[in-house]
XYZ file of C-alpha atoms in Angstrom:
516
model
C -14.987 19.753 -42.535
C -14.648 18.922 -38.978
C -17.996 18.497 -36.422
C -17.409 18.963 -32.915
C -19.395 17.942 -30.222
C -19.002 20.606 -27.272
C -19.001 19.776 -23.367
C -18.785 22.674 -20.801
C -19.579 22.158 -17.194
C -21.324 25.290 -15.255
C -19.665 24.265 -12.225
C -15.831 23.160 -13.699
C -16.398 19.854 -11.734
C -17.762 16.415 -13.337
C -19.047 13.315 -11.304
C -18.724 9.752 -12.702
C -18.478 5.933 -12.076
C -16.988 3.536 -13.871
C -18.208 0.284 -14.405
C -16.060 -1.309 -11.829
C -17.420 1.694 -9.724
C -13.302 3.658 -10.425
C -13.590 7.531 -10.346
C -14.559 8.610 -13.738
C -11.735 10.831 -15.031
C -13.638 11.817 -17.998
C -17.016 11.383 -19.883
C -17.075 8.527 -22.178
C -18.165 8.626 -25.516
C -20.635 5.593 -24.498
C -22.124 8.120 -21.490
C -22.602 11.122 -24.482
C -23.955 8.563 -26.359
C -26.972 7.581 -23.668
C -26.985 11.178 -22.928
C -27.861 11.899 -25.816
C -29.913 8.626 -26.551
C -32.148 9.867 -23.592
C -32.301 12.728 -24.497
C -34.206 11.698 -27.975
C -36.326 9.371 -26.210
C -36.941 11.740 -22.876
C -37.213 15.241 -24.510
C -39.793 16.843 -27.017
C -38.735 15.485 -29.944
C -39.703 11.858 -28.270
C -42.564 10.008 -30.170
C -44.963 7.759 -29.686
C -44.852 3.881 -30.744
C -46.659 0.572 -29.808
C -44.057 0.031 -26.399
C -44.471 3.721 -25.435
C -41.838 7.088 -25.714
C -38.869 6.617 -27.779
C -36.505 8.830 -30.236
C -38.166 9.873 -33.955
C -36.897 8.841 -36.906
C -34.252 11.417 -37.946
C -32.571 11.312 -34.005
C -32.656 7.631 -34.506
C -30.729 7.786 -37.736
C -27.972 10.618 -35.992
C -27.497 7.947 -33.075
C -26.692 5.108 -35.618
C -24.469 6.854 -37.521
C -22.405 7.587 -33.731
C -22.392 3.836 -33.534
C -21.168 3.648 -36.774
C -18.789 6.080 -36.490
C -16.849 7.296 -33.037
C -14.842 10.440 -32.274
C -11.255 10.300 -34.503
C -10.090 12.776 -31.863
C -11.214 14.329 -28.583
C -9.512 17.353 -26.563
C -9.116 16.581 -22.687
C -8.912 19.797 -20.491
C -6.693 20.059 -17.808
C -8.453 17.897 -14.466
C -7.842 16.870 -11.220
C -9.180 14.390 -9.116
C -10.308 15.938 -5.570
C -10.553 13.753 -1.906
C -13.608 15.746 0.321
C -14.835 14.722 3.592
C -17.837 17.223 3.098
C -21.449 14.782 2.537
C -24.057 15.664 1.300
C -27.657 14.379 2.806
C -29.761 13.508 -0.002
C -32.998 10.982 -0.245
C -32.228 8.517 -3.002
C -36.195 7.879 -2.946
C -35.760 4.497 -1.882
C -37.566 3.584 1.635
C -35.935 1.758 4.336
C -36.015 0.961 8.306
C -34.605 3.467 11.180
C -35.157 2.889 14.422
C -38.177 0.319 13.546
C -39.707 2.386 11.715
C -40.399 3.707 7.853
C -37.648 6.617 6.112
C -36.237 7.443 2.949
C -33.356 6.284 2.672
C -29.997 8.520 1.972
C -27.384 8.715 -1.077
C -24.425 7.111 -0.285
C -20.761 9.413 0.335
C -19.041 10.437 -2.779
C -16.112 12.251 -1.860
C -14.800 11.958 -5.520
C -15.249 14.426 -8.013
C -12.824 15.767 -10.782
C -12.552 19.245 -11.173
C -12.514 20.494 -15.426
C -10.187 23.348 -16.444
C -11.822 24.160 -19.455
C -14.349 22.051 -21.938
C -14.231 18.397 -23.389
C -14.394 17.994 -27.008
C -15.576 15.539 -28.889
C -14.583 15.280 -32.852
C -15.152 13.946 -36.302
C -12.453 14.827 -39.350
C -15.526 14.088 -41.550
C -19.112 16.207 -41.295
C -21.566 13.846 -41.282
C -24.959 14.235 -43.247
C -26.759 17.558 -42.493
C -30.268 15.770 -41.021
C -26.981 13.921 -38.519
C -26.003 17.366 -38.162
C -29.144 18.957 -37.459
C -30.688 16.200 -35.418
C -27.640 16.592 -32.624
C -27.342 19.905 -32.441
C -31.130 19.476 -31.317
C -30.240 16.952 -29.030
C -27.712 18.174 -27.009
C -29.653 21.509 -25.875
C -31.912 18.958 -24.462
C -29.406 16.663 -22.510
C -29.149 18.093 -17.939
C -26.121 16.539 -17.490
C -23.341 14.502 -18.176
C -22.555 12.074 -15.460
C -24.474 12.282 -12.509
C -27.552 14.213 -11.637
C -25.040 17.289 -9.788
C -22.828 18.213 -12.939
C -24.762 19.954 -15.146
C -23.620 20.650 -18.889
C -24.290 22.139 -21.877
C -23.457 20.367 -25.141
C -22.918 22.279 -28.580
C -22.136 21.112 -31.667
C -19.557 23.397 -34.179
C -17.413 23.224 -36.986
C -14.943 24.799 -34.842
C -13.132 23.334 -31.409
C -9.354 23.498 -30.123
C -6.699 21.747 -31.234
C -6.934 17.919 -30.370
C -5.124 17.359 -27.389
C -5.837 13.013 -28.370
C -6.734 10.940 -30.878
C -8.359 7.319 -31.537
C -6.001 4.794 -32.095
C -7.544 1.552 -34.214
C -4.643 -0.628 -32.939
C -3.462 0.154 -30.160
C -1.642 -2.021 -28.244
C -2.560 -2.472 -24.209
C 0.954 -3.042 -23.347
C 2.641 -0.341 -24.801
C 1.597 2.289 -22.793
C 1.649 5.203 -24.624
C 0.500 8.410 -22.724
C -2.906 8.067 -23.358
C -6.659 7.169 -22.587
C -9.119 3.856 -22.784
C -12.396 4.595 -23.245
C -15.898 2.839 -23.524
C -16.907 3.048 -27.240
C -20.927 2.318 -28.351
C -20.767 0.015 -30.839
C -23.260 -0.957 -33.752
C -26.705 -1.902 -32.176
C -26.369 0.129 -28.796
C -29.475 1.634 -29.876
C -31.611 -1.404 -29.665
C -29.236 -2.571 -26.329
C -30.082 -0.223 -24.369
C -34.303 0.529 -26.258
C -34.861 -3.021 -24.906
C -33.102 -2.573 -21.780
C -35.228 0.593 -20.985
C -38.192 -1.366 -21.627
C -37.454 -4.606 -19.172
C -37.501 -1.979 -16.810
C -40.876 -0.124 -17.050
C -42.755 -3.929 -17.517
C -44.172 -4.820 -14.688
C -48.287 -5.460 -12.810
C -49.392 -1.940 -12.168
C -49.139 -1.267 -9.066
C -46.144 -3.752 -8.237
C -43.859 -1.023 -7.924
C -45.380 0.382 -4.631
C -43.751 1.322 -1.319
C -42.341 -1.972 0.407
C -41.043 -1.528 4.016
C -37.314 -1.721 3.553
C -36.252 -1.321 -0.332
C -33.615 -0.674 -2.065
C -32.405 0.632 -5.488
C -32.909 -1.805 -8.103
C -31.066 0.023 -11.013
C -29.413 -2.565 -13.082
C -26.257 -2.420 -14.557
C -26.313 -0.750 -18.599
C -25.695 -3.911 -20.100
C -22.432 -3.631 -22.424
C -22.426 -6.441 -24.974
C -22.535 -3.079 -28.084
C -19.684 -1.095 -26.124
C -16.723 -1.656 -26.787
C -13.156 0.137 -25.153
C -11.240 2.846 -27.468
C -8.190 4.218 -26.449
C -7.468 7.576 -27.340
C -3.855 8.009 -27.464
C -2.087 11.505 -26.612
C -0.873 13.366 -29.634
C 2.604 13.579 -29.731
C 4.289 16.537 -27.660
C 8.011 18.209 -27.342
C 9.817 16.281 -24.842
C 10.247 17.704 -22.317
C 14.026 18.666 -21.789
C 14.064 17.280 -17.995
C 15.899 14.353 -16.534
C 13.462 12.290 -17.336
C 11.222 13.691 -19.529
C 8.335 10.306 -19.393
C 7.160 9.048 -15.733
C 4.857 5.823 -15.648
C 2.343 5.909 -12.664
C 1.673 3.259 -10.618
C -1.094 3.732 -7.825
C -0.277 1.371 -5.184
C -2.948 -0.390 -2.364
C -1.458 1.634 0.491
C 0.868 4.250 2.017
C 4.235 3.599 1.990
C 6.308 4.838 5.397
C 9.499 6.786 4.738
C 11.832 3.708 6.068
C 10.603 1.804 3.408
C 10.658 2.881 0.268
C 13.991 2.119 -0.752
C 12.615 -1.503 0.420
C 9.931 -1.294 -1.862
C 11.181 0.759 -4.859
C 13.823 -2.384 -4.936
C 11.255 -4.965 -4.765
C 9.498 -2.999 -7.695
C 13.019 -3.131 -9.678
C 13.217 -6.813 -9.143
C 10.075 -7.565 -10.109
C 10.655 -5.392 -13.621
C 13.583 -7.584 -14.605
C 12.257 -10.197 -13.596
C 9.206 -10.035 -15.541
C 11.145 -9.262 -18.868
C 14.457 -11.935 -17.574
C 16.983 -11.836 -20.264
C 14.548 -8.598 -22.605
C 15.424 -6.495 -19.713
C 17.480 -3.097 -20.990
C 20.402 -1.556 -19.548
C 17.960 1.246 -18.192
C 16.701 -1.215 -16.031
C 18.952 -2.389 -15.167
C 22.210 -0.112 -14.195
C 24.435 -3.510 -15.931
C 26.304 -1.828 -18.858
C 29.020 -3.347 -21.288
C 32.790 -2.903 -19.710
C 32.877 -0.688 -23.090
C 29.358 0.810 -22.979
C 29.018 5.011 -22.696
C 26.849 5.237 -19.504
C 24.054 8.009 -19.379
C 24.203 10.155 -16.868
C 20.660 8.350 -15.358
C 18.887 5.876 -16.797
C 15.003 4.207 -15.413
C 14.515 5.612 -11.567
C 12.336 4.717 -8.931
C 10.646 6.918 -6.723
C 7.572 6.595 -4.169
C 5.414 9.329 -3.911
C 3.478 10.231 -0.969
C -0.360 10.254 -0.581
C 0.138 13.997 0.207
C 1.830 15.358 -1.425
C 1.166 18.056 -4.160
C 1.065 15.922 -7.253
C -1.295 17.413 -10.125
C -2.714 14.159 -10.000
C -4.982 12.290 -7.344
C -3.251 9.451 -6.096
C -6.346 9.111 -3.767
C -4.917 9.510 -0.571
C -2.322 6.522 -1.065
C 1.381 6.673 -2.070
C 2.377 5.754 -6.390
C 4.404 3.927 -8.238
C 6.912 6.169 -10.134
C 8.545 4.819 -13.049
C 10.739 7.342 -13.696
C 11.785 7.422 -18.240
C 15.162 9.119 -18.246
C 15.749 11.599 -21.859
C 18.166 9.626 -24.703
C 16.286 6.110 -23.848
C 16.227 4.312 -27.065
C 12.368 3.721 -28.407
C 12.716 -0.166 -27.940
C 14.192 0.390 -24.073
C 11.035 2.445 -23.595
C 8.879 0.218 -25.175
C 10.026 -2.612 -23.123
C 10.388 -0.597 -19.406
C 6.297 0.044 -20.793
C 5.919 -3.364 -21.378
C 7.338 -5.083 -17.756
C 5.036 -2.011 -16.270
C 2.100 -3.696 -17.417
C 2.849 -6.862 -16.158
C 3.053 -5.321 -12.557
C 0.397 -7.125 -9.795
C 2.248 -7.010 -6.832
C 5.766 -6.396 -4.886
C 6.749 -8.343 -1.945
C 9.247 -6.488 0.385
C 11.726 -9.234 0.955
C 14.129 -9.445 4.146
C 12.096 -9.129 8.122
C 9.000 -8.203 7.772
C 8.461 -8.058 4.594
C 4.655 -7.207 3.122
C 2.836 -7.823 0.139
C 1.820 -4.367 -1.392
C -0.901 -4.760 -4.665
C -1.084 -2.192 -7.858
C -4.907 -0.495 -7.730
C -5.701 0.700 -10.838
C -4.824 1.830 -13.734
C -0.923 3.041 -15.014
C -0.904 6.626 -15.756
C 1.838 7.992 -18.327
C 2.251 11.987 -17.494
C 4.688 14.172 -19.312
C 7.953 14.753 -16.288
C 7.222 18.159 -15.563
C 4.293 17.455 -14.843
C 4.051 15.823 -11.948
C 3.677 18.798 -8.910
C 1.276 21.108 -8.793
C 1.753 25.033 -10.215
C 3.412 27.114 -7.330
C 0.182 29.445 -6.900
C 1.105 33.325 -7.449
C 3.242 35.135 -4.856
C 4.608 32.099 -3.903
C 7.990 30.818 -4.566
C 9.022 26.670 -4.894
C 11.965 25.346 -2.444
C 12.198 21.564 -2.891
C 13.035 19.136 0.255
C 14.851 16.022 -0.321
C 12.160 13.583 0.857
C 13.076 10.655 2.074
C 17.040 11.897 2.556
C 19.480 11.857 0.441
C 23.471 10.013 0.068
C 26.337 11.774 -1.620
C 27.414 10.558 -4.589
C 30.963 10.203 -3.472
C 33.080 10.995 -0.060
C 33.953 14.661 -0.827
C 37.109 16.081 -1.366
C 39.465 18.509 0.848
C 36.607 21.393 1.669
C 33.995 20.473 1.003
C 30.392 20.305 2.602
C 27.043 19.172 2.354
C 26.310 22.402 0.449
C 28.731 20.414 -2.447
C 27.856 17.255 -1.939
C 23.978 18.411 -3.366
C 25.255 20.400 -6.259
C 27.445 18.420 -7.293
C 24.645 15.655 -7.305
C 22.387 17.971 -9.051
C 25.087 18.301 -11.776
C 25.305 14.849 -12.192
C 22.213 14.987 -13.307
C 21.969 17.219 -16.116
C 25.451 17.115 -17.300
C 25.515 18.013 -20.937
C 22.608 19.247 -20.924
C 22.144 22.954 -22.413
C 20.949 24.074 -18.594
C 25.328 23.382 -17.367
C 27.575 21.623 -21.258
C 30.474 19.102 -20.891
C 32.568 19.619 -18.117
C 36.274 17.972 -18.586
C 38.692 17.087 -15.754
C 38.909 14.521 -13.341
C 38.696 13.635 -9.126
C 37.624 17.031 -7.360
C 38.729 19.432 -11.000
C 35.825 17.917 -12.349
C 33.702 18.051 -9.727
C 34.368 21.178 -8.551
C 33.239 22.527 -12.520
C 30.007 20.710 -12.041
C 29.431 22.089 -9.048
C 30.540 25.446 -10.095
C 29.141 25.081 -13.034
C 25.403 24.431 -10.800
C 26.045 27.165 -9.316
C 25.902 28.845 -12.393
C 22.461 27.614 -13.065
C 20.955 29.121 -10.114
C 21.268 26.239 -7.850
C 21.304 27.228 -4.577
C 21.060 25.171 -1.479
C 19.594 27.501 1.165
C 19.549 24.396 4.519
C 21.480 20.698 4.321
C 22.649 18.549 7.360
C 23.863 15.289 8.320
C 20.748 12.642 9.610
C 22.100 10.932 12.844
C 20.447 7.662 11.727
C 22.292 4.563 11.926
C 19.747 2.221 10.011
C 21.579 3.497 6.401
C 19.756 0.098 4.328
C 16.470 2.926 4.476
C 18.295 5.137 2.600
C 20.505 3.593 0.155
C 20.131 0.155 -1.629
C 24.092 -1.091 -1.920
C 27.050 0.529 -0.237
C 30.937 -0.773 0.188
C 31.409 -2.401 4.142
C 34.189 0.265 4.738
C 32.498 3.539 3.079
C 30.713 5.670 5.514
C 27.470 6.003 4.046
C 26.263 10.007 5.375
C 22.408 10.439 4.969
C 21.537 13.771 4.841
C 17.926 16.475 4.021
C 18.370 19.609 2.502
C 16.626 22.356 1.053
C 17.419 24.217 -2.121
C 16.361 26.037 -4.904
C 16.414 25.139 -8.898
C 17.134 27.847 -10.746
C 17.071 27.510 -14.217
C 17.382 24.050 -14.350
C 13.834 22.745 -14.834
C 10.837 23.536 -14.294
C 9.106 24.021 -11.225
C 6.096 21.331 -12.041
C 9.408 18.365 -12.528
C 9.936 15.034 -10.813
C 13.171 15.206 -9.935
C 15.554 13.259 -7.591
C 19.225 13.324 -6.537
C 22.315 11.430 -4.648
C 23.666 7.530 -5.108
C 20.174 6.666 -4.259
C 18.371 8.350 -6.345
C 17.328 5.242 -9.146
C 16.127 3.127 -5.855
C 13.626 5.499 -3.624
C 16.331 7.615 -2.234
C 16.398 11.721 -2.858
C 13.336 12.464 -4.310
C 12.653 16.342 -4.336
C 9.727 17.267 -2.710
C 8.571 20.874 -3.897
C 7.348 23.875 -0.792
C 6.094 26.972 -1.699
C 6.709 30.173 0.684
C 5.511 33.265 0.149
C 7.528 36.259 -1.339
C 9.025 37.654 0.915
C 8.592 35.111 3.275
C 11.993 34.784 5.857
C 13.239 30.933 5.240
C 12.541 28.973 8.250
C 15.497 26.521 7.724
C 16.258 23.579 9.338
C 14.265 20.301 9.886
C 11.746 18.774 12.278
C 11.531 14.836 13.048
């Protein structure tokens, strides 16, 4: 019989910090444990001992059971880290000098909060002994907040819980980068460790904590000797039927300008290949044997702007999206993940090159879960950002509209949405255009981009070829869900032709045209 602890946030927000000061995306098992210990040591169940108040013996046994038995699975609701410029001026309880006078200090600005779309659930496949269950049930009702004090919570225990989204992997490989979360887990000895730290905080002579003339908050970091990192791996779901069903999102240290996106993608491509060296798979290098069949898509590297309407938070900075194509061999996927886990810094080649650092952990997100859902009453369109480059020179009577539809056809050729297309040359190209159009894809606007610096839009080109970057606005029809990451055109694998969503109210007239 299963046993679960459920955390409900009445304000639908959670705020906390990790030991390195970054935003905590979800309450860890160690944080849950600390909250239960605080309730046991300071709540109505606490008992007096030689060193002051502390957990009763029953509660101590329940806490030690948690040390020996981490949750076997967790359920993580939809979460979104929001950034806000609002500041709450609140006292932090210390005194400082302001304009020569003593004044109460204010809490520092907190500009990030996690919006929570449901309940966090920690589950155990085997229920604990009855006395442990009873103790945990009582302690849960005495926990006021999980996270900072402005994250009020309601904790409860149950034997019925929603389906788990992640399960504990005791043999997790930190280089595998399978979808999941690394969280802190208490280990045996945590109760004694935190109790000892609490006694140190309380030690001192009477009057030694009197107000000073210039104080600083002196809360010490929690000890971490009895804490380990555990990997809760996402429970496998059906692979999304999209061209790139898995995306490794790498946070970058700075915003990447439009003109540098191809350069940054190329720098990342070279770095990944350098990390793997001879183990680099063809889906990454694009170098296939002469007799090998070439897939429609390979690993694509795109830069997602910090202001784009993503379903994940990137802190206003740009992110590198490493897009894994559908049909990739498992061994090749593992190799690409291993290379991405080794990314530290990107060095841009050429004049004016500058380094860009990786500034956080890599997220593994479904390729159909990158963008925010369109709001009710709106219609989602897509705009090329940056410009795309046609895959071919075109044929008699062709326009940029044909070029856009052909590029989409190349991406989806052989799938259930478009199917296989026979023929060669103009016959095959026109068949792909017609099949893409039949799937509901429509080009609403397309125009050439007057820019002689074509290297900003494509990495390699034939010296005799004419490169004509274009911008387009289109609808994707039945090709994919409205939250899917897609790039089109000749440079779709290296920073060009990314499709960014734009939503318009139903009945609104499409403005058309482009503005620089």
